[in-house]
Amino acid sequence: MRRRRGLLALPPSILVLALAGAPSADAAESGSTALCTQTATTTTTTPTGVEGVATSAPAGPAPGSSCWVEMDPYPFGSEGIPVEGAPQRCSPVFRGETPPGSQCDLTVTSIAFRAWNRGLAATDTSEGPGVDANNPYGIWIFNGSSWYPSPGFPGYSVCPGHTVVWAGKLDYWLIGGPSDVTWSRLCRFDGATLEWESLELPATTRQHVTVVTGSEERRRPGGITSAACFAWNNCWFFGTYGTAVHWDGTQLSDASPNPSLTWLQGEYTAAVTRSGPQGNAFGVAVGATAEFHNAASMSEVLSEHEGASPPEMRASSGGPFAPLPFTPPTSPQEHDPFRTDLVAIDFDAAGEGWVAGNPAGLRTTSRHESRPASPSLPPPPSPLVPVSTSGASTTCAGPAEGRFTFTPAAFNAVEPPNSFLWSSIAVIPGSGEALAGGSLLPHEEGLVQDPNARPIEGEPVIAQAACDGATTVTSFHLEDPTYSGPPPTPLVPADREGYVSAIAANATNDAWAATTPGSLTTGSGGALTSVAQPPHLYRLTDGANPDAPEGDDLEERPLELHLDPPIVVFEPPPPPPPPPPPAAVTKVHRVKLPPAIYGVKARLHGKHRFSLYLSFRVRRPITIGAQALRRGHIVSEVAPRRFTGHRGLLILKLDRKHWPTKVRFVA
């Protein structure tokens, strides 16, 4: 079912909603299903390292028994609506398989939640047939029941980002992300004015990453990879070569370390902010010990400073981020003692966090080993480690150091273990556990009936880790659609050669995971053909409401007043007043002033819970409210508020059972 969107602009004296009726309940439920994903296979390892038998998901979620549910239909379509029918992959590689003008799936590159009913997702709109650079569906909003595009997004050509970050309750940012190599602009959505703003990086930041060779200047490859926002007017952005940029609510300023401080020039990979139990904000950022985008620097590892290794974790309470004493599990070598890059981090409100690491120079997007490990050493770790706001955790042990590793192909191990690379991590609030998403390359066990069952690069994987060391690994499989042999049909990864691109957790019974597209092969010999697999979106649920409070949009902002400078005039004292003139007849002239408000716009959001946003411009100070009426009866009301600025916004909460037929302003 297509989502109904409302955009009304009527005279300010009265606003009337001429709708045939409220959207049906089916629309709110179109993106959900009551069945567990039967393709999910879960393997649990005990704290002592004993691996259990792989199990399948139950038939359906039940209170106290959560499972991963596939969102069907896939909500992120290239036309701004869920993808109905046979999915199409948005990629030039499969352009010949996608009929011109058909809708295809947009790949999720980032997910961010500030409450279980307030979520954001960034999708890759940079490629694909019928998906041009001006695609307006790069940012999506979750309102508790469904996903829908962010209104007014200017398109990928203006905002070429892949990572979305909340900044308060109303604002959010779209930044380049780990795949950015062009130092692209930062884009900000101002929730107070409902407008997008594209911002260039400060000149000092651009100079920080500029290299002069003779008479030629060039910018080193890289960009802003992550961000941490304490409030709408206090955001920190991090990138390659130790780059740091600060937003104060008005402008961006460079906060990068001096290039002479070589031990601080590593690549930032992830950052997070949270509000503690007493409302005290804290933030943590992590990084690598060399530059992922620069192969030359990968062999030039950052040097130690006063006997300490380069910082890979930094913390803040709102100001500049300072290094923390934390060293992840590693496999040190003589030429490279820093063998682990931290690539993802998350915390809960209690200050308990987890980080995920990969062997040096390896990412889910690239397995090229710029700093190869020695086959004579154990496989380098891909650790999941509990941490605190001061560094290592003292209350949570986590899995054993060798639980998750990555075995390079050059090792030629007789029985290589499963190889893991991580891309994202989420702390489950109140549980002390973490969900990590990434890529799994399973070890080979004898002959495989179907070559598609054995990925070359890997497949999506989700690992749940607990403080006692127990871990649960989940991967997703389906019957091979290309198989034509005798039954039974073998199972293959749901997104072969893909990975989990984003993961988020809001409660013990509410989490989200998105995967990248996959690819199968069919044919034989030199006549192999690629078969596209669409991306997937999964939600962890037990069928009940998330065990977490709902979020709201109530956020106070200071008024932006632009006062003229005072003018002081010194004059001689005036002469004595003349005698009063005779009484004159006073005539009254009536002057009709223009309306106090104008430019009224209305936007209707939601499918199950609706909000009508009434925005307008203000000519002069006014106290005004709004009422929604149904057959003369008030069904929703916003109390009159005083507006003295240039803009105003009133929000009416609507109910499907009492859908209004008329909306009016009241003084």
XYZ file of C-alpha atoms in Angstrom:
667
model
C 0.000 0.000 0.000
C 1.361 3.407 -0.935
C 1.822 5.884 1.866
C -0.458 8.934 1.819
C 1.354 12.211 2.352
C -0.279 15.578 3.132
C 1.015 19.053 2.238
C -1.473 21.917 2.627
C -0.941 25.685 2.297
C -4.160 27.638 2.945
C -4.997 31.159 4.208
C -3.974 31.733 7.849
C -7.489 32.603 8.961
C -8.607 28.975 8.686
C -7.033 25.690 7.668
C -9.340 22.944 6.422
C -8.388 19.291 5.879
C -10.511 17.966 3.046
C -9.595 14.292 3.412
C -11.873 11.458 2.403
C -11.018 9.632 5.617
C -8.203 8.471 7.862
C -5.629 6.026 6.393
C -6.479 2.419 7.057
C -4.829 0.345 9.740
C -3.255 -1.824 7.024
C -0.975 1.053 6.091
C 0.572 1.169 9.555
C 1.269 -2.529 9.514
C 2.493 -2.801 5.924
C 6.128 -2.949 7.002
C 5.821 -5.696 9.608
C 5.175 -9.421 9.862
C 4.311 -11.749 12.728
C 6.656 -14.549 11.642
C 10.246 -15.083 12.708
C 12.816 -15.140 9.947
C 13.052 -18.862 9.284
C 16.334 -18.388 7.442
C 18.124 -17.327 10.640
C 20.580 -19.861 12.071
C 21.932 -19.265 15.590
C 24.959 -20.834 17.270
C 25.639 -20.227 20.975
C 29.036 -20.514 22.644
C 29.202 -20.848 26.431
C 31.546 -18.770 28.626
C 33.957 -21.729 28.660
C 34.138 -21.774 24.851
C 31.931 -24.835 24.211
C 29.965 -24.358 20.993
C 26.392 -25.619 20.947
C 24.331 -27.053 18.113
C 23.039 -24.570 15.545
C 19.330 -23.826 16.028
C 16.627 -22.238 13.879
C 14.233 -19.475 14.863
C 10.821 -20.343 16.360
C 7.683 -19.951 14.268
C 6.826 -16.569 15.701
C 7.926 -14.049 18.314
C 6.457 -14.395 21.805
C 6.775 -12.299 24.980
C 10.144 -13.098 26.511
C 11.311 -14.910 23.358
C 12.614 -12.472 20.747
C 13.604 -13.354 17.205
C 14.700 -11.581 14.051
C 11.772 -10.596 11.793
C 12.372 -9.601 8.188
C 10.669 -6.342 7.192
C 8.545 -7.346 4.219
C 7.983 -5.436 2.044
C 11.402 -3.808 2.155
C 10.628 -0.217 3.257
C 13.380 1.676 1.398
C 12.367 1.942 -2.252
C 13.766 4.239 -4.941
C 10.305 5.832 -5.327
C 10.009 6.688 -1.639
C 7.644 3.798 -0.818
C 8.141 0.131 0.186
C 9.302 -2.209 -2.579
C 6.378 -4.343 -3.696
C 6.763 -7.423 -5.871
C 10.082 -8.809 -7.067
C 12.885 -6.666 -5.600
C 15.471 -5.069 -7.857
C 19.002 -4.206 -6.855
C 20.176 -0.608 -7.338
C 23.596 -1.216 -8.831
C 25.186 -0.560 -12.242
C 26.521 -4.135 -12.217
C 22.942 -5.435 -12.453
C 21.568 -2.642 -14.620
C 20.641 -5.101 -17.358
C 18.408 -6.996 -14.920
C 16.413 -3.946 -13.851
C 13.664 -2.830 -16.268
C 13.811 0.921 -16.950
C 11.539 2.899 -14.622
C 11.073 0.081 -12.120
C 11.556 0.576 -8.393
C 14.612 -0.927 -6.751
C 15.944 -1.362 -3.218
C 18.071 1.343 -1.605
C 20.903 -0.004 0.551
C 20.961 1.179 4.178
C 24.363 2.586 5.131
C 23.577 3.893 8.628
C 20.875 3.647 11.322
C 20.466 5.924 14.357
C 17.778 5.889 17.083
C 17.238 8.301 19.985
C 14.176 6.323 21.177
C 12.491 3.205 19.877
C 9.904 5.347 18.052
C 12.345 7.993 16.788
C 14.754 6.564 14.227
C 16.769 7.637 11.187
C 18.283 5.651 8.322
C 20.641 6.763 5.565
C 20.444 4.992 2.202
C 22.891 4.936 -0.669
C 21.375 6.903 -3.541
C 24.588 7.366 -5.496
C 24.128 4.568 -8.008
C 21.619 2.475 -9.851
C 19.310 2.660 -12.848
C 16.628 5.248 -12.300
C 18.381 6.475 -9.134
C 20.114 9.714 -10.082
C 22.165 12.060 -7.952
C 19.079 14.124 -7.114
C 17.155 11.226 -5.569
C 15.266 12.785 -2.624
C 15.179 9.566 -0.594
C 18.605 9.542 1.044
C 17.237 9.967 4.607
C 14.322 8.022 6.113
C 12.442 8.562 9.409
C 10.892 5.920 11.684
C 7.927 7.129 13.771
C 7.263 3.946 15.756
C 5.174 2.191 13.103
C 6.688 2.809 9.667
C 9.583 4.302 7.709
C 9.066 7.289 5.406
C 11.422 9.701 3.557
C 12.634 12.829 5.289
C 10.708 15.759 3.713
C 12.760 18.218 1.705
C 15.991 16.193 1.474
C 17.931 18.021 -1.299
C 19.426 14.919 -2.903
C 22.771 13.143 -3.024
C 24.360 15.763 -5.291
C 23.910 18.366 -2.524
C 24.300 16.066 0.505
C 26.559 13.137 -0.519
C 26.631 11.419 2.870
C 26.272 7.866 4.137
C 26.144 8.271 7.947
C 23.245 9.877 9.826
C 23.626 11.314 13.339
C 21.040 12.757 15.752
C 21.744 16.201 17.222
C 19.147 16.787 19.926
C 15.496 15.939 19.310
C 14.855 17.959 16.168
C 18.155 18.282 14.300
C 20.195 15.622 12.550
C 23.255 15.484 10.288
C 24.273 13.521 7.205
C 28.047 13.128 6.900
C 30.393 11.317 4.549
C 31.021 8.183 6.593
C 33.788 5.564 6.367
C 33.525 5.240 2.565
C 34.058 8.957 1.874
C 37.378 9.803 0.182
C 36.513 13.257 -1.198
C 36.072 15.385 1.946
C 32.438 15.993 1.009
C 30.202 18.613 2.600
C 28.351 18.153 5.882
C 24.561 18.465 5.736
C 22.353 19.554 8.626
C 18.583 19.329 8.999
C 17.310 22.180 11.160
C 14.235 20.833 12.939
C 13.199 24.325 14.059
C 12.906 25.724 10.528
C 12.363 22.368 8.758
C 15.148 23.227 6.297
C 18.347 21.513 5.096
C 21.704 23.287 5.115
C 24.830 22.141 3.236
C 28.092 23.259 4.878
C 31.630 23.256 3.515
C 34.438 22.099 5.798
C 36.485 24.942 7.310
C 39.430 26.189 5.259
C 41.781 25.242 8.112
C 40.525 21.645 7.960
C 41.050 21.478 4.206
C 44.551 22.854 4.679
C 45.219 20.164 7.318
C 44.774 17.438 4.683
C 46.509 19.261 1.794
C 49.909 18.070 0.608
C 52.257 20.325 -1.365
C 54.481 18.575 -3.907
C 56.672 21.092 -5.688
C 54.269 23.670 -7.111
C 51.273 21.333 -6.968
C 48.774 21.069 -4.152
C 46.565 18.023 -3.688
C 44.177 16.898 -1.009
C 44.909 13.544 0.585
C 42.133 10.946 0.129
C 39.779 10.702 3.086
C 36.933 12.542 4.756
C 34.731 12.938 7.825
C 33.958 9.417 9.056
C 31.939 9.884 12.268
C 30.259 12.395 14.572
C 29.212 12.853 18.201
C 26.544 15.443 19.076
C 25.853 16.518 22.663
C 23.098 18.938 21.566
C 21.836 20.691 18.468
C 24.492 23.382 19.001
C 27.409 21.180 20.127
C 28.580 18.585 17.609
C 32.030 17.117 17.010
C 32.977 15.614 13.644
C 35.938 13.288 13.163
C 37.789 12.010 10.118
C 41.020 10.716 8.701
C 44.488 12.044 9.633
C 43.218 12.975 13.105
C 40.817 15.558 11.673
C 38.328 17.125 14.110
C 35.680 19.797 13.408
C 33.298 21.492 15.889
C 29.794 22.927 15.359
C 28.604 25.548 17.869
C 25.102 26.044 16.482
C 26.220 28.778 14.093
C 29.346 27.704 12.253
C 31.958 24.966 11.817
C 35.481 25.439 13.163
C 38.584 23.276 12.888
C 39.763 21.431 16.026
C 42.384 19.157 14.452
C 45.673 18.552 16.309
C 48.880 20.134 15.096
C 50.447 18.031 12.293
C 53.649 17.853 14.339
C 51.821 15.661 16.889
C 52.237 12.568 14.724
C 50.837 10.124 17.304
C 47.460 11.917 17.042
C 47.151 11.669 13.237
C 45.317 8.316 13.128
C 41.983 7.691 11.457
C 38.779 8.115 13.464
C 36.276 5.353 12.703
C 33.272 5.791 15.041
C 31.863 8.000 17.823
C 28.876 8.072 20.187
C 27.272 10.361 22.781
C 24.855 9.487 25.566
C 23.149 11.180 28.496
C 23.906 9.554 31.844
C 21.478 8.737 34.681
C 21.860 12.226 36.206
C 21.637 13.936 32.822
C 25.405 14.311 32.506
C 26.393 13.968 28.853
C 29.438 11.988 27.750
C 30.952 11.028 24.423
C 33.554 8.540 23.214
C 35.328 8.286 19.851
C 37.545 5.462 18.556
C 39.946 5.018 15.690
C 42.800 3.181 14.006
C 46.569 3.516 14.224
C 47.040 4.282 10.508
C 45.062 5.585 7.536
C 42.763 3.100 5.819
C 42.484 5.260 2.664
C 46.222 5.687 2.200
C 48.095 2.465 1.412
C 51.447 4.191 1.917
C 50.598 5.296 5.433
C 49.315 1.847 6.338
C 52.921 0.663 6.325
C 53.920 3.762 8.301
C 52.271 2.997 11.616
C 51.830 5.860 14.073
C 54.729 6.149 16.462
C 54.580 5.803 20.215
C 54.583 8.863 22.428
C 56.570 8.765 25.651
C 56.385 4.978 25.659
C 52.615 4.827 25.173
C 50.859 3.481 22.100
C 48.890 5.879 19.870
C 45.456 6.586 21.385
C 42.613 4.614 19.813
C 39.932 5.859 22.232
C 39.059 9.404 23.294
C 36.387 10.736 25.663
C 34.604 14.029 26.340
C 31.947 15.543 28.588
C 31.022 18.159 25.988
C 34.336 19.808 25.113
C 37.364 18.559 23.138
C 37.978 14.809 23.211
C 40.988 13.620 25.230
C 42.846 10.261 24.895
C 41.916 7.364 27.196
C 44.318 4.631 28.372
C 42.920 1.677 26.433
C 44.667 -0.947 24.299
C 42.540 -3.538 22.460
C 43.538 -7.218 22.166
C 46.109 -7.532 19.402
C 48.687 -9.755 17.729
C 51.814 -7.558 17.884
C 54.725 -7.924 15.478
C 58.188 -6.469 15.471
C 57.497 -3.998 12.643
C 53.906 -3.285 13.740
C 52.955 -3.622 17.424
C 49.486 -2.118 16.857
C 47.586 -4.837 15.051
C 43.970 -4.006 15.874
C 41.860 -1.095 14.613
C 38.776 -0.125 16.601
C 35.935 0.292 14.071
C 32.690 0.618 16.093
C 31.567 1.735 19.559
C 28.342 2.178 21.534
C 27.287 2.947 25.119
C 24.103 2.828 27.147
C 22.893 5.526 29.521
C 24.588 3.783 32.472
C 28.022 4.363 30.912
C 28.579 0.708 29.999
C 29.896 0.238 26.480
C 31.403 -2.141 23.925
C 33.886 -1.687 21.092
C 34.492 -3.834 18.030
C 37.872 -4.197 16.388
C 39.324 -5.583 13.162
C 42.859 -6.649 12.263
C 44.907 -3.651 11.126
C 43.786 -2.206 7.804
C 40.829 -4.579 7.282
C 37.222 -3.450 6.905
C 33.996 -5.108 5.786
C 34.176 -2.915 2.673
C 37.704 -4.033 1.811
C 39.751 -7.091 2.723
C 42.973 -5.829 1.147
C 45.766 -6.407 3.665
C 48.015 -3.374 3.589
C 49.664 -4.566 6.824
C 49.666 -8.394 6.497
C 50.154 -10.533 9.585
C 52.767 -13.229 9.872
C 51.478 -16.832 9.301
C 53.756 -17.973 12.120
C 51.581 -16.118 14.642
C 48.039 -16.963 15.784
C 45.205 -15.502 13.683
C 44.806 -11.807 14.477
C 41.791 -11.040 16.684
C 38.581 -9.274 15.651
C 37.645 -8.563 19.273
C 34.407 -7.519 20.957
C 35.480 -5.815 24.169
C 33.450 -4.206 27.000
C 34.620 -0.700 27.930
C 33.715 2.193 30.223
C 33.904 5.962 29.907
C 37.381 5.829 31.474
C 38.775 3.046 29.282
C 38.674 -0.680 30.000
C 35.646 -2.010 31.870
C 36.158 -3.211 35.432
C 32.718 -4.820 35.820
C 32.298 -6.734 32.559
C 34.731 -9.393 31.293
C 33.258 -10.219 27.876
C 34.260 -13.030 25.479
C 37.689 -14.617 25.483
C 40.328 -12.771 23.469
C 40.460 -15.472 20.782
C 36.691 -15.957 20.425
C 36.513 -13.842 17.250
C 39.454 -13.815 14.828
C 40.225 -13.312 11.159
C 42.416 -15.816 9.320
C 44.085 -14.343 6.196
C 44.194 -16.551 3.115
C 48.000 -16.526 3.237
C 47.901 -18.522 6.495
C 46.761 -21.720 4.683
C 45.608 -23.135 7.992
C 44.589 -26.798 8.024
C 41.442 -26.081 10.031
C 40.986 -22.303 9.886
C 38.408 -20.892 12.294
C 35.515 -18.721 11.193
C 36.750 -15.286 10.136
C 34.907 -12.189 11.394
C 35.097 -8.537 10.400
C 32.905 -5.945 12.136
C 31.194 -2.822 10.806
C 28.872 -1.718 13.622
C 27.927 -2.402 17.234
C 25.013 -1.593 19.563
C 24.676 -1.936 23.346
C 21.344 -3.396 24.461
C 20.115 -0.931 27.143
C 19.911 -2.359 30.641
C 21.354 -5.771 29.749
C 25.099 -5.158 29.602
C 25.186 -7.094 26.317
C 26.150 -6.025 22.823
C 25.003 -6.771 19.285
C 27.759 -6.562 16.674
C 27.131 -6.619 12.937
C 29.585 -7.441 10.206
C 30.833 -10.143 7.881
C 31.451 -13.850 8.471
C 33.641 -16.052 6.297
C 32.844 -19.571 7.595
C 35.538 -22.196 7.576
C 35.180 -24.983 5.015
C 33.936 -28.349 6.184
C 34.492 -30.962 3.458
C 32.832 -30.796 0.052
C 30.041 -28.294 -0.503
C 27.171 -29.421 -2.742
C 26.413 -25.909 -3.952
C 29.252 -23.425 -4.671
C 26.901 -20.563 -3.749
C 26.835 -21.909 -0.199
C 30.519 -20.974 0.152
C 31.027 -17.184 -0.049
C 34.360 -15.879 -1.190
C 34.287 -12.564 0.692
C 31.781 -13.406 3.439
C 28.125 -13.126 4.453
C 26.147 -10.965 6.937
C 26.474 -11.969 10.582
C 25.193 -10.723 13.953
C 26.989 -11.627 17.174
C 25.505 -11.087 20.633
C 28.101 -10.936 23.414
C 27.508 -11.018 27.177
C 29.691 -10.011 30.109
C 30.079 -13.629 31.255
C 31.720 -14.511 27.922
C 28.754 -16.269 26.314
C 28.202 -15.395 22.642
C 25.470 -16.062 20.106
C 26.180 -15.875 16.366
C 23.286 -15.494 13.893
C 23.452 -15.688 10.092
C 20.670 -15.693 7.500
C 20.163 -18.292 4.761
C 17.613 -19.234 2.119
C 17.125 -21.900 -0.526
C 19.348 -21.355 -3.576
C 17.088 -19.973 -6.346
C 19.684 -20.946 -8.979
C 19.907 -24.605 -7.931
C 18.572 -27.106 -10.483
C 19.848 -30.403 -9.046
C 18.050 -33.134 -7.109
C 16.342 -32.267 -3.800
C 16.818 -31.118 -1.174
C 17.628 -27.586 -2.320
C 20.776 -26.397 -0.521
C 20.768 -23.271 1.627
C 22.874 -20.253 0.666
C 23.527 -16.937 2.455
C 20.625 -14.501 2.122
C 23.158 -11.892 0.976
C 26.203 -13.793 -0.214
C 29.310 -11.550 -0.328
C 27.417 -8.931 1.708
C 27.611 -7.803 5.338
C 25.577 -6.118 8.091
C 25.981 -2.426 7.290
C 24.149 -0.986 10.330
C 22.779 -2.189 13.650
C 20.904 -0.461 16.503
C 19.347 -1.611 19.800
C 16.636 0.235 21.723
C 15.588 -2.412 24.284
C 16.053 -6.082 25.105
C 13.111 -6.780 22.771
C 13.771 -4.179 20.070
C 16.749 -3.976 17.704
C 17.364 -3.349 14.003
C 19.913 -4.710 11.508
C 20.394 -3.832 7.832
C 22.433 -5.791 5.271
C 24.048 -4.890 1.980
C 22.999 -6.627 -1.266
C 24.428 -10.014 -2.184
C 25.308 -11.946 -5.308
C 24.917 -15.541 -6.430
C 26.398 -17.174 -9.520
C 24.858 -19.576 -11.985
C 26.217 -21.440 -14.960
C 29.448 -23.360 -15.392
C 32.918 -22.913 -16.773
C 33.475 -19.496 -18.309
C 29.737 -18.835 -18.746
C 29.041 -17.774 -15.146
C 26.259 -15.237 -14.595
C 25.709 -13.094 -11.522
C 22.299 -13.177 -9.848
C 21.504 -10.202 -7.603
C 20.290 -10.620 -4.029
C 18.486 -7.584 -2.569
C 19.435 -5.974 0.755
C 17.419 -6.902 3.840
C 16.149 -5.157 6.957
C 15.579 -7.214 10.122
C 13.979 -6.276 13.433
C 14.516 -8.139 16.710
C 11.186 -8.357 18.561
C 9.145 -10.542 20.881
C 5.837 -9.266 19.516
C 5.245 -6.933 22.470
C 5.822 -3.195 22.713
C 9.508 -2.307 23.155
C 10.539 -2.297 26.806
C 11.697 1.315 26.634
C 10.108 4.772 26.960
C 8.760 6.543 23.907
C 10.549 9.579 22.556
C 8.980 12.982 21.885
C 9.843 16.105 19.898
C 9.709 18.618 22.754
C 12.902 20.654 22.719
C 13.382 24.247 23.811
C 15.401 26.515 21.537
C 16.585 30.063 22.294
C 15.013 32.808 20.174
C 17.264 34.100 17.402
C 16.990 37.858 17.882
C 19.004 40.238 15.705
C 18.970 43.617 17.454
C 20.295 46.799 15.866
C 23.092 48.567 17.776
C 21.831 51.411 20.016
C 22.063 54.974 18.721
C 22.883 57.654 21.309
C 22.200 61.319 20.341
C 23.306 64.261 22.565
C 21.185 67.425 22.049
C 20.751 70.686 24.013
C 17.784 70.820 26.368
C 14.557 71.760 24.596
C 12.972 75.234 25.039
C 10.092 75.634 27.467
C 6.854 74.311 26.070
C 4.429 76.790 24.484
C 0.988 77.295 25.973
C -1.434 74.536 25.151
C -3.384 75.050 21.929
C -7.147 75.172 21.948
C -8.896 71.861 22.067
C -9.159 70.261 18.648
C -11.680 67.841 17.280
C -10.068 64.393 16.989
C -10.938 62.198 14.056
C -10.487 58.432 14.197
C -8.958 56.678 11.200
C -9.224 52.913 10.904
C -6.154 51.144 9.519
C -6.427 47.539 8.385
C -3.247 45.664 9.239
C -2.130 42.598 7.263
C -2.535 39.222 9.028
C -0.083 38.638 11.881
C 0.899 35.276 10.354
C 1.316 34.237 6.755
C 2.927 31.571 4.597
C 1.116 28.760 6.422
C 2.246 25.266 5.513
C 1.075 21.920 6.794
C 2.767 18.565 6.694
C 1.146 15.306 7.778
C 3.514 12.666 9.196
C 2.934 9.093 10.271
C 0.713 6.179 9.457
C -0.491 4.874 12.825
C 0.217 7.843 15.047
C -0.245 11.061 13.105
C 1.155 14.524 13.674
C 0.104 17.584 11.673
C 2.926 20.161 11.549
C 1.550 23.723 11.013
C 4.458 26.057 10.196
C 4.042 29.770 9.428
C 5.862 33.082 9.290
C 5.201 35.854 11.857
C 4.841 39.561 10.979
C 4.397 40.821 14.529
C 4.159 39.257 17.995
C 1.031 37.165 18.405
C -0.462 34.582 20.750
C -2.058 31.805 18.715
C -3.063 28.155 18.996
C -4.810 25.590 16.816
C -7.780 23.226 17.017
C -8.728 20.176 14.955
C -12.495 19.699 14.673
C -14.724 16.888 13.577
C -18.322 17.848 12.899
C -17.969 20.879 15.118
C -16.361 18.988 18.023
C -12.730 19.546 19.040
C -10.712 16.312 18.665
C -7.203 17.794 19.088
C -5.930 21.104 20.395
C -2.696 23.046 20.835
C -2.928 25.709 23.517
C -2.175 29.279 22.367
C 1.530 30.139 22.458
C 3.322 33.453 22.224
C 5.388 33.874 19.032
C 7.724 36.877 18.792
C 10.261 35.677 16.207
C 10.028 35.283 12.462
C 8.723 31.721 12.358
C 6.235 29.609 14.249
C 5.299 25.939 14.509
C 2.251 24.209 16.039
C 1.867 20.421 16.150
C -1.546 18.708 16.368
C -1.664 15.056 17.424
C -4.325 13.259 15.335
C -6.227 10.050 15.961
C -7.398 7.787 13.136
C -10.691 7.073 14.961
C -11.466 10.780 15.316
C -10.108 12.120 12.028
C -10.697 15.871 11.724
C -12.639 17.539 8.972
C -11.430 21.021 9.805
C -8.457 22.757 11.413
C -8.527 26.343 12.627
C -6.251 28.804 14.333
C -7.399 30.358 17.635
C -6.073 33.441 19.360
